[in-house]
Coordinates of C-alpha atoms and ligand atoms in Angstrom, one line a residue:
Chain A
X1 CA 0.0 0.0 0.0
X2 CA 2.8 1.8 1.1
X3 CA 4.6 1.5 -2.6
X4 CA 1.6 2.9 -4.5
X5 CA 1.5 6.0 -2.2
X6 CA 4.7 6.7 -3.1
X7 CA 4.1 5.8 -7.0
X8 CA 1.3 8.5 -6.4
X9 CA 3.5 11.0 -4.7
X10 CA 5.9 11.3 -7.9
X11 CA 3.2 11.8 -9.9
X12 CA 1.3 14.5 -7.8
X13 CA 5.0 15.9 -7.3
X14 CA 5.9 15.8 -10.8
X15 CA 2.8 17.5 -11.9
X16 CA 3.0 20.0 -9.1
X17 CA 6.2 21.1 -11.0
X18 CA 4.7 21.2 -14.7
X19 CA 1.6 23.4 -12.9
X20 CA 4.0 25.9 -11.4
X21 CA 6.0 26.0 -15.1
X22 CA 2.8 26.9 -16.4
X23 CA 2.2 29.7 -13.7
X24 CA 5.3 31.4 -14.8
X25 CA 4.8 31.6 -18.2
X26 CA 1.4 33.1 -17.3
X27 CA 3.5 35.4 -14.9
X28 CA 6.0 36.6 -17.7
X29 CA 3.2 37.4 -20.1
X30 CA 1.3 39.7 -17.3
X31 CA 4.8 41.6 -17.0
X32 CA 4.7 41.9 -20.8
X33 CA 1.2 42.8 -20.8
X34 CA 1.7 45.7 -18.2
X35 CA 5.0 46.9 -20.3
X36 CA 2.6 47.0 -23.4
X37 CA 0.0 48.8 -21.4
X38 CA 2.6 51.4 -20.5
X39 CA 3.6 52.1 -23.7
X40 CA 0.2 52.3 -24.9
X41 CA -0.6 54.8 -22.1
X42 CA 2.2 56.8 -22.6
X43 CA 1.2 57.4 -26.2
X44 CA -2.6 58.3 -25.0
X45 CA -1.3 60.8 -22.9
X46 CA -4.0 62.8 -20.4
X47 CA -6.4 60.5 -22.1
X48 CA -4.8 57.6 -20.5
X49 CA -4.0 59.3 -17.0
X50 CA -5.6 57.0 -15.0
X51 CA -4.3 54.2 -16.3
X52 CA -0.6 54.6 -15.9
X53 CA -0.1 53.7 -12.3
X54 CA -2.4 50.5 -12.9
X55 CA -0.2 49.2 -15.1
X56 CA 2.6 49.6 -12.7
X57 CA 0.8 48.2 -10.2
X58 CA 0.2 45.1 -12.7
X59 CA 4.1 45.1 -13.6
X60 CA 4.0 44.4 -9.7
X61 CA 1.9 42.2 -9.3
X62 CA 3.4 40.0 -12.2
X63 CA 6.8 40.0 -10.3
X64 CA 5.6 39.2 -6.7
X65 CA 4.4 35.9 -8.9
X66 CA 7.2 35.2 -10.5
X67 CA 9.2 35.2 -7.0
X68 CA 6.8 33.4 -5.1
X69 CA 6.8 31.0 -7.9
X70 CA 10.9 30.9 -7.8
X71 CA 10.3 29.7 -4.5
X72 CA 7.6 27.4 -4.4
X73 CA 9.6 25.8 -7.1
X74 CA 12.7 25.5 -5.0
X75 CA 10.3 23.8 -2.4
X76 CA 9.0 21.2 -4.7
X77 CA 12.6 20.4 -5.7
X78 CA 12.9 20.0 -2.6
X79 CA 9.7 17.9 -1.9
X80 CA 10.7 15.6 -5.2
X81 CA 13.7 14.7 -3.0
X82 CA 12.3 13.4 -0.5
X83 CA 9.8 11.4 -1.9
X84 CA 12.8 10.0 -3.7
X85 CA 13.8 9.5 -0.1
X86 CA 10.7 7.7 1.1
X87 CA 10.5 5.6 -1.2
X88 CA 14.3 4.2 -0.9
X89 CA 13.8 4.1 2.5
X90 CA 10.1 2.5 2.4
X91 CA 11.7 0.3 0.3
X92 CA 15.0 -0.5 2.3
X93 CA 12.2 -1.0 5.3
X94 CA 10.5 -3.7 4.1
X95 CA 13.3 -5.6 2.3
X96 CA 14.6 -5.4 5.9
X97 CA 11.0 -6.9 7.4
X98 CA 11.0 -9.6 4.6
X99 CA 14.9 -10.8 5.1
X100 CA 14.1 -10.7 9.1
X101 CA 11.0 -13.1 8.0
X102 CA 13.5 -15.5 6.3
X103 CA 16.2 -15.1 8.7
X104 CA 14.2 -17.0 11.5
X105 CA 16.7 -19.3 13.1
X106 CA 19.7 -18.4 11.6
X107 CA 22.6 -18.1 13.7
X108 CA 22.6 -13.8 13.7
X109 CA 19.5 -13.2 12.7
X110 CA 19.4 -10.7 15.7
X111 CA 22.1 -8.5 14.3
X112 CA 19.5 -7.5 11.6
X113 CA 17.6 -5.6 14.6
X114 CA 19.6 -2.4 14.4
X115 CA 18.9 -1.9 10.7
X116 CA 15.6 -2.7 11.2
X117 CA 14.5 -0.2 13.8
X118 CA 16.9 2.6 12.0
X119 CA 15.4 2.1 8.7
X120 CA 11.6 2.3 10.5
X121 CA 13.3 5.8 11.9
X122 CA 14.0 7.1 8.7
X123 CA 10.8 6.3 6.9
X124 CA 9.3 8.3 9.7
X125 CA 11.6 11.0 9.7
X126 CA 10.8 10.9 6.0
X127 CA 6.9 11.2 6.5
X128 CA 7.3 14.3 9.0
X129 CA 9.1 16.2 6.5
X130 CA 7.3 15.2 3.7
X131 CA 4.3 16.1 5.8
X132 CA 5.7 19.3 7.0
X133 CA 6.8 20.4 3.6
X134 CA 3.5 19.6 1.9
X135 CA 1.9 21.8 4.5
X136 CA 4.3 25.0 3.6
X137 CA 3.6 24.6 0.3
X138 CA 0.2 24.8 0.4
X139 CA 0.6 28.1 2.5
X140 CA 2.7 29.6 -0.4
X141 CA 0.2 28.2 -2.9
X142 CA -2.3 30.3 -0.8
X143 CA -0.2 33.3 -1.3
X144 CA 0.0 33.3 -4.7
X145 CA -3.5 33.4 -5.2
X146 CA -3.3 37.0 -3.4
X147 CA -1.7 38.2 -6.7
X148 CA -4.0 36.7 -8.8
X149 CA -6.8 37.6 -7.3
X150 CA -5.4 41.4 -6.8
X151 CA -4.8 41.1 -10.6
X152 CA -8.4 40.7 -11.3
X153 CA -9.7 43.6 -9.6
X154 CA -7.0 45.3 -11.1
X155 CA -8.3 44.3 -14.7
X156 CA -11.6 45.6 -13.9
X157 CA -10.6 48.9 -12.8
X158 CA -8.3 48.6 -16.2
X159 CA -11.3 48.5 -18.2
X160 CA -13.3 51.6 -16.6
X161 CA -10.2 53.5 -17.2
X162 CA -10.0 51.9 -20.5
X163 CA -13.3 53.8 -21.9
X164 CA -12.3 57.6 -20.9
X165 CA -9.3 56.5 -23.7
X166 CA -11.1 57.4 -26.6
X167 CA -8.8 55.7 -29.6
X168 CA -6.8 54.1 -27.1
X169 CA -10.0 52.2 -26.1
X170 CA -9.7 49.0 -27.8
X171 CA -5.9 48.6 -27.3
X172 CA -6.4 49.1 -23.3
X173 CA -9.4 47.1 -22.9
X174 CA -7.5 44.5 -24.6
X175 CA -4.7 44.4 -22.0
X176 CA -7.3 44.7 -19.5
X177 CA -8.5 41.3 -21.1
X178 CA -5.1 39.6 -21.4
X179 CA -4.3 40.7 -17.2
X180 CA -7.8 39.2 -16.6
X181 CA -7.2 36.1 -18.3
X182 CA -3.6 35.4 -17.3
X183 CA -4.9 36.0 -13.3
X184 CA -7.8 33.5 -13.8
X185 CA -5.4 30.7 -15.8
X186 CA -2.9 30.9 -12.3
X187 CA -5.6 30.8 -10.6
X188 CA -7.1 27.5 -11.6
X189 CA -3.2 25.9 -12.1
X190 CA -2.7 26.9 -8.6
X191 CA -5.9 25.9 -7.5
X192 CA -4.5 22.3 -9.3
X193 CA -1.8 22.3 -7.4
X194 CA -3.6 22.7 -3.6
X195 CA -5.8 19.8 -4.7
X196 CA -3.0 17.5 -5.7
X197 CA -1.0 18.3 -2.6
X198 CA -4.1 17.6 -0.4
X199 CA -3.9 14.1 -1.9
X200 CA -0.9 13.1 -0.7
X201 CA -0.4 14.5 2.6
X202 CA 0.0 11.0 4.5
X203 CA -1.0 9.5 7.4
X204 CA 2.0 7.7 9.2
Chain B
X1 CA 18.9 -20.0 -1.2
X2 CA 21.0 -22.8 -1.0
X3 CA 24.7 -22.2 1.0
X4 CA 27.7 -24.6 -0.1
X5 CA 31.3 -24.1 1.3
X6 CA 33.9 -23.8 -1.2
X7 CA 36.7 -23.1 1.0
X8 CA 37.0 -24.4 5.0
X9 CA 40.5 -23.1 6.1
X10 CA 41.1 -20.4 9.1
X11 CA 38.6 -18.6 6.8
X12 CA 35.6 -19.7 4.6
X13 CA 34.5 -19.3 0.9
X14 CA 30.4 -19.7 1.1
X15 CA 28.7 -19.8 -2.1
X16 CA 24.6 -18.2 -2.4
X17 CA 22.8 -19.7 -5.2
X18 CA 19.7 -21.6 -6.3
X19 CA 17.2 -19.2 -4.5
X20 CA 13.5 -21.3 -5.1
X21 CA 11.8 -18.0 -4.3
X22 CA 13.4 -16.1 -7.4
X23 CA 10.7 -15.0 -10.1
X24 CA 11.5 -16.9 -12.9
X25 CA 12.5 -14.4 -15.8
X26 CA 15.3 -13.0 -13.9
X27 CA 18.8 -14.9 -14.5
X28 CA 19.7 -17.1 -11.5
X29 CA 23.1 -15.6 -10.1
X30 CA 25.6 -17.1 -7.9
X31 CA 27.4 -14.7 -4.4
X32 CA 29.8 -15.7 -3.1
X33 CA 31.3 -14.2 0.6
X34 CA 34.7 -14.2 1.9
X35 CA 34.1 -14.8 5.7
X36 CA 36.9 -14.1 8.1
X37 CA 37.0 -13.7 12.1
X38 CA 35.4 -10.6 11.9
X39 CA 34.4 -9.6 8.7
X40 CA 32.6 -10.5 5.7
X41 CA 33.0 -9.7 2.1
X42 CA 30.5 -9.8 0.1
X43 CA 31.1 -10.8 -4.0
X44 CA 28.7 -9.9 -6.0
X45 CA 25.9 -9.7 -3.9
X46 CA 23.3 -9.9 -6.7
X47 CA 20.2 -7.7 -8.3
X48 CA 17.5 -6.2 -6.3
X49 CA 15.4 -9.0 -6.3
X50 CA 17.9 -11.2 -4.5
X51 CA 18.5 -8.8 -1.4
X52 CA 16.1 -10.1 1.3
X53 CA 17.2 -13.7 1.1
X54 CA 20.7 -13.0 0.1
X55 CA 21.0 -10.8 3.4
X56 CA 19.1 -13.7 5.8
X57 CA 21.5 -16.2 3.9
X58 CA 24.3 -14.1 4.9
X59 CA 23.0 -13.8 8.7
X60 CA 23.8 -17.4 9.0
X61 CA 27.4 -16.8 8.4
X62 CA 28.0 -13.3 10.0
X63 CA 26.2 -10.5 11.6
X64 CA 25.1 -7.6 9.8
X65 CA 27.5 -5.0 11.1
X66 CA 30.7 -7.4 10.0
X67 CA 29.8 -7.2 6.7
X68 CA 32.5 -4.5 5.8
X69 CA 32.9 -5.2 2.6
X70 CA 31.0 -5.7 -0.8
X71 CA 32.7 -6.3 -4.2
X72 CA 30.8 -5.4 -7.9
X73 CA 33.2 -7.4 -10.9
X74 CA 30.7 -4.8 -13.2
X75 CA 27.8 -2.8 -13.5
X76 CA 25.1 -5.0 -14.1
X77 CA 21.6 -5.3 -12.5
X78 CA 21.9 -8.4 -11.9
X79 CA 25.5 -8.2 -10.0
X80 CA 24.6 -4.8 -8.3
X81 CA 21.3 -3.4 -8.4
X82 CA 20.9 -3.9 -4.7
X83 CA 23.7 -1.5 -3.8
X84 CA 20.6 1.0 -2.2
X85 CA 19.6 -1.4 0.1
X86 CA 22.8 -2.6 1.4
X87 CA 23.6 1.1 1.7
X88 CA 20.9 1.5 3.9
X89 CA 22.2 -2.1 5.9
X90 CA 25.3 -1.2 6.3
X91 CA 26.7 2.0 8.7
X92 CA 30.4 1.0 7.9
X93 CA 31.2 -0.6 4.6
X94 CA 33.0 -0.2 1.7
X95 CA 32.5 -1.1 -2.2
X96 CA 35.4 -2.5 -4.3
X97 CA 34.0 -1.5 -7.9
X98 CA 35.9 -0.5 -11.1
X99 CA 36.6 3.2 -10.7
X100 CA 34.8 3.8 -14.5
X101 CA 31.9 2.8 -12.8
X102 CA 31.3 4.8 -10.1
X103 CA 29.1 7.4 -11.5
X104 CA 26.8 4.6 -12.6
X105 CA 26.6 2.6 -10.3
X106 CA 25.7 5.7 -7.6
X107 CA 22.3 5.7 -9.3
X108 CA 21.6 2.4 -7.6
X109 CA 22.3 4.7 -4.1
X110 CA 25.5 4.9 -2.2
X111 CA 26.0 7.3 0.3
X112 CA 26.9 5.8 3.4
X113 CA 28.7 2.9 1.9
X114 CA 32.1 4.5 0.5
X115 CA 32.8 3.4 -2.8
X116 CA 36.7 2.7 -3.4
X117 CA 37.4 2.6 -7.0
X118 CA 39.6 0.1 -8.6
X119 CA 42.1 1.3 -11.0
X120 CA 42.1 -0.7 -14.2
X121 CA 45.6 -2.9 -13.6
X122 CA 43.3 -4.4 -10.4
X123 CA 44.4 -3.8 -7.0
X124 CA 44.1 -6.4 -3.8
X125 CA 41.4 -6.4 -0.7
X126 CA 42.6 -7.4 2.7
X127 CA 40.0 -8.8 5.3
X128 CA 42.0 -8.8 8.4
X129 CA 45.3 -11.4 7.4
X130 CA 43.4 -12.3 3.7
X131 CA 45.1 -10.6 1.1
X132 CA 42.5 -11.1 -2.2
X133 CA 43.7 -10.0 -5.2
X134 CA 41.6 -8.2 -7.6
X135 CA 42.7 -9.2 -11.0
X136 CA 41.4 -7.1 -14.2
X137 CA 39.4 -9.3 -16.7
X138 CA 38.0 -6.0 -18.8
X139 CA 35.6 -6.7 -21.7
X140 CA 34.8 -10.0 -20.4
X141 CA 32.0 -8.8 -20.9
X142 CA 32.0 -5.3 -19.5
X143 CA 34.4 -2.5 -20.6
X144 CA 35.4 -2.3 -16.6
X145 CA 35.7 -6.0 -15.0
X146 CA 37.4 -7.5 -12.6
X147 CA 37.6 -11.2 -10.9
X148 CA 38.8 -12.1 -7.8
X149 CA 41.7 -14.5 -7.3
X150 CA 42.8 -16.2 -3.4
X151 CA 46.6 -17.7 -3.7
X152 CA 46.0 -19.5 -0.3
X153 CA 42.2 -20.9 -1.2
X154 CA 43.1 -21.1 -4.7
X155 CA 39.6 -19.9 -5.8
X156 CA 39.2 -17.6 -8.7
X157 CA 36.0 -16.4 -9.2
X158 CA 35.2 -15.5 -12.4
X159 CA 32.2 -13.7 -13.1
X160 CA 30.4 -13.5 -16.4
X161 CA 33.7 -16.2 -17.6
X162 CA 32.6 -19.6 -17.1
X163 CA 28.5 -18.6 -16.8
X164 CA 26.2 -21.2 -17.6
X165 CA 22.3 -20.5 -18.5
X166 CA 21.2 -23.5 -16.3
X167 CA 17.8 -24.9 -15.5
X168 CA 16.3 -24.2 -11.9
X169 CA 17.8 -26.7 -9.0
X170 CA 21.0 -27.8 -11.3
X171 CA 23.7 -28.9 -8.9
X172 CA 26.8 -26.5 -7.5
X173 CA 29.4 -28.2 -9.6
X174 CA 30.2 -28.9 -12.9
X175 CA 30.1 -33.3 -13.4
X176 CA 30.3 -33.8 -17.1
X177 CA 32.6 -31.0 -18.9
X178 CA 31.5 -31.6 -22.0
X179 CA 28.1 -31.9 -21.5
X180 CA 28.2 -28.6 -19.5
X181 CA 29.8 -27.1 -22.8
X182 CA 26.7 -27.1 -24.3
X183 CA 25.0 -24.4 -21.7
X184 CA 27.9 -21.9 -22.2
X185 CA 28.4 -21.4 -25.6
X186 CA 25.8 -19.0 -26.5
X187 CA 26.4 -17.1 -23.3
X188 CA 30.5 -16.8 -23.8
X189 CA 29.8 -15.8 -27.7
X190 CA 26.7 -13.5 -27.5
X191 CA 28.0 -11.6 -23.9
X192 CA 31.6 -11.5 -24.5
X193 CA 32.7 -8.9 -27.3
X194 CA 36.3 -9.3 -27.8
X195 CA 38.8 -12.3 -28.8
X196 CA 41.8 -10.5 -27.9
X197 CA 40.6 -9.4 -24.1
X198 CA 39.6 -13.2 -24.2
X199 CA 43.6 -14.2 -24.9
X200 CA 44.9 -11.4 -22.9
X201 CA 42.9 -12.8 -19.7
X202 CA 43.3 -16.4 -20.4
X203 CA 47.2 -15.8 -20.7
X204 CA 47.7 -14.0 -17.1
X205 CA 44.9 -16.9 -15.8
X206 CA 47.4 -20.0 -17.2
X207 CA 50.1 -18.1 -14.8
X208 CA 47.6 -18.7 -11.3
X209 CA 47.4 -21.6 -9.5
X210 CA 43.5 -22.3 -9.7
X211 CA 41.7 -25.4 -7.6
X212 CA 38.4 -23.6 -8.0
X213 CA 37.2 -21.5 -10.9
X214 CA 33.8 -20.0 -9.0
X215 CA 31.6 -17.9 -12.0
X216 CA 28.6 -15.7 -11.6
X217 CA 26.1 -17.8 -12.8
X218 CA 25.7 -21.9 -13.6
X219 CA 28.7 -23.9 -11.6
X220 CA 31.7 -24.1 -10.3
X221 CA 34.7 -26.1 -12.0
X222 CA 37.0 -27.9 -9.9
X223 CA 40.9 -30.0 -10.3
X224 CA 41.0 -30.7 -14.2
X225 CA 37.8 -28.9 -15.3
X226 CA 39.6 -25.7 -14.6
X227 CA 42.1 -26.6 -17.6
X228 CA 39.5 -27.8 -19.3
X229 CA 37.6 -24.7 -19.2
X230 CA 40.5 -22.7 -20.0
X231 CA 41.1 -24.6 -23.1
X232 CA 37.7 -24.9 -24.5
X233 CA 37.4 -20.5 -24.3
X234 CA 40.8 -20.3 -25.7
X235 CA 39.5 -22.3 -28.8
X236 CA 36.0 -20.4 -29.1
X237 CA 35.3 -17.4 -31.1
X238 CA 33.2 -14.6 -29.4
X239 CA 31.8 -11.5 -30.0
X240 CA 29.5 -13.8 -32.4
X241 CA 26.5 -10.7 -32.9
X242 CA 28.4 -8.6 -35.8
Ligands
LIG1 FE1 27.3 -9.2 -16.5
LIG2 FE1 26.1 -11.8 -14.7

């Protein structure tokens, strides 16, 4: 049972990583999307005036997600080595039980104790910080969905301030779109992310 | 796992082999351990599979924490692939292993065990007043290979050299050399790649003093099947695939 939990833990780890991938590329468009915006409100001029500090607000926004990203990323790196951990050490653990089960009788069959009790250690130590990890990272996770959701007020505000920019309109409402967009795509990867952690936080 | 004594002297050659409870497509393998007062070595000590019996074999002979030394002739799976788990066994030990190997064979996990690398012209391994010496016996079949050769015990073992693909239960020693001929052939021309690395070794072999030639697989050839081994892989062409 044990083995298949941990088959499942690579997975959810693995896709974890692809998820968080996906979030920065989202990020790095935002940035570009805000750079655009700027541009296109410097252009509008007094037309656009209440559009320039959104977009730097978005350029912000973009780059608080692309750091907590950095990190989260660093923590499932971390994460993907210890489940590469568990599951040597799951494994060592039970080759240990099944060799102590076909040891019976021989002549230092108790010298196999030591291992045995270490190894049942280690798994455990193993679980705590796999546990304790898993629980960070869904705190960060939480944390970048500040951003995102910050982002989509921010894209609604974009909009009103869109339609005071006469022939700017349409090139403004459309980065308006784009913000709204890339915040609701993190929001659903990280929202993937928080679901496939909650699935493998295990029970000792 | 069956346990036969090759050697009985102040120390002991055991030989591991025939496990029943081994799945059936993996190749049957043959450890062997070098067992002295107070420490084991283990040669080797066989594929993944093989670990849990091969360790309560092992508990017979020694205790767990005298096992201070393993020995890998090459990189394969099924000579090797349990290095993770005797990593996690083992507090103190070392592993002999062809130094070309060593980045490989840390995939399989080795990070408490220390891995001394043998450099290609071979080297010796001393358990406590047993000097082995590690003789090289490269591209027979792997690029890195060594055998193991005891002057007082007068056991080489030989590991991929001398292999037979054997039916399950087929007894420790070799009785009818030239029936036995039959079961090697493919694996000596099909495994091993080179005819000169074939003369090279068979030359510096004809120079030991060999009762016992101990392989990784199949049996073991004693007195006059030695020579006769010897001569029969002198006379047979390998590397029979291109
Ligand atoms: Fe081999
Ligand atoms: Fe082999």
């Amino acid at each position: 049972m044990r083995k298949n939990q941990t088959n499942s833990q690579f997975v959810a780890v693995a896709s974890i990583a692809a998820e968080l991938s996906a979030v920065m590329d989202v990020a790095k468009e935002i940035s570009l999307a805000a750079a655009n915006a700027k541009a296109i409100a410097f252009r509008a001029g007094e037309k656009a005036k209440g559009f320039q500090p959104i977009t730097d607000f978005i350029n912000e926004l973009a780059k608080d997600t692309i750091e907590l990203v950095n990190e989260i990323n660093q923590h499932a790196m971390q994460l993907y080595q210890l489940t590469v951990d568990e599951y040597r050490m799951t494994e060592a653990h039970n080759k240990f039980e099944l060799a102590a089960k076909y040891a019976k009788g021989a002549q230092y069959e108790q010298s196999l104790n030591a291992p045995r009790l270490k190894a049942q250690q280690n798994m455990q130590d193993c679980l705590r910080q796999f546990n304790a990890h898993i629980a960070q990272l869904l705190d960060q996770l939480g944390e970048v969905m500040h951003p995102a959701r910050a982002a989509r007020v921010i894209a609604a505000n974009s909009r009103i301030e869109a339609s005071q920019a006469g022939e700017y309109l349409q090139s403004l409402q459309a980065v308006a779109e784009s913000v709204d967009n890339a915040a609701q795509v993190i929001h659903d990867n990280v929202q993937r992310c928080r679901s496939a952690l909650s699935f493998i936080t295990i029970t000792e | 796992m069956k346990m036969t004594k090759i050697y009985e002297g102040s120390y002991q050659w055991i030989m591991y082999g025939r496990d029943e409870n081994k799945p059936n497509n993996i190749i049957d393998t043959n450890q062997y351990i070098v067992r002295t007062a107070n420490r084991c070595l283990l040669i080797d000590p066989g594929g993944i599979e093989l670990f849990a019996p091969m360790l309560a074999a092992v508990l017979h002979h020694a205790p767990v924490e005298q096992i201070t030394d393993l020995f890998a002739s090459h990189q394969d799976p099924d000579i090797i692939s349990s290095l993770g788990l005797w990593d996690q066994a083992l507090p103190n030990a070392k592993l002999h292993a062809p130094a070309i190997w060593e980045g490989f064979l840390r995939h399989f996990g080795c990070d408490s065990i220390e891995y001394v690398a043998i450099p290609d012209n071979g080297g010796v391994i001393r358990l406590e007043n047993v000097e082995l010496k590690i003789i090289p016996a490269h591209y027979l079949h792997s690029s890195g290979n060594f055998h193991i050769y005891d002057p007082n015990a007068k056991i080489l073992f030989s590991g991929d050299v001398g292999a037979a693909l054997e039916t399950p239960g087929a007894p420790m020693y070799v009785d009818n050399f030239d029936a036995h001929v039959e079961k090697m052939r493919y694996f000596h021309q099909r495994w091993m790649p080179s005819n000169q690395a074939k003369r090279n070794w068979i030359e510096r072999v004809r120079e030991l003093d060999i009762d016992v030639l101990a392989p990784q697989h199949g049996r073991v050839f004693k007195g006059d099947d030695v020579r006769r081994f010897l001569d029969w892989f002198e006379g047979l062409q390998v590397g029979t695939a291109v």
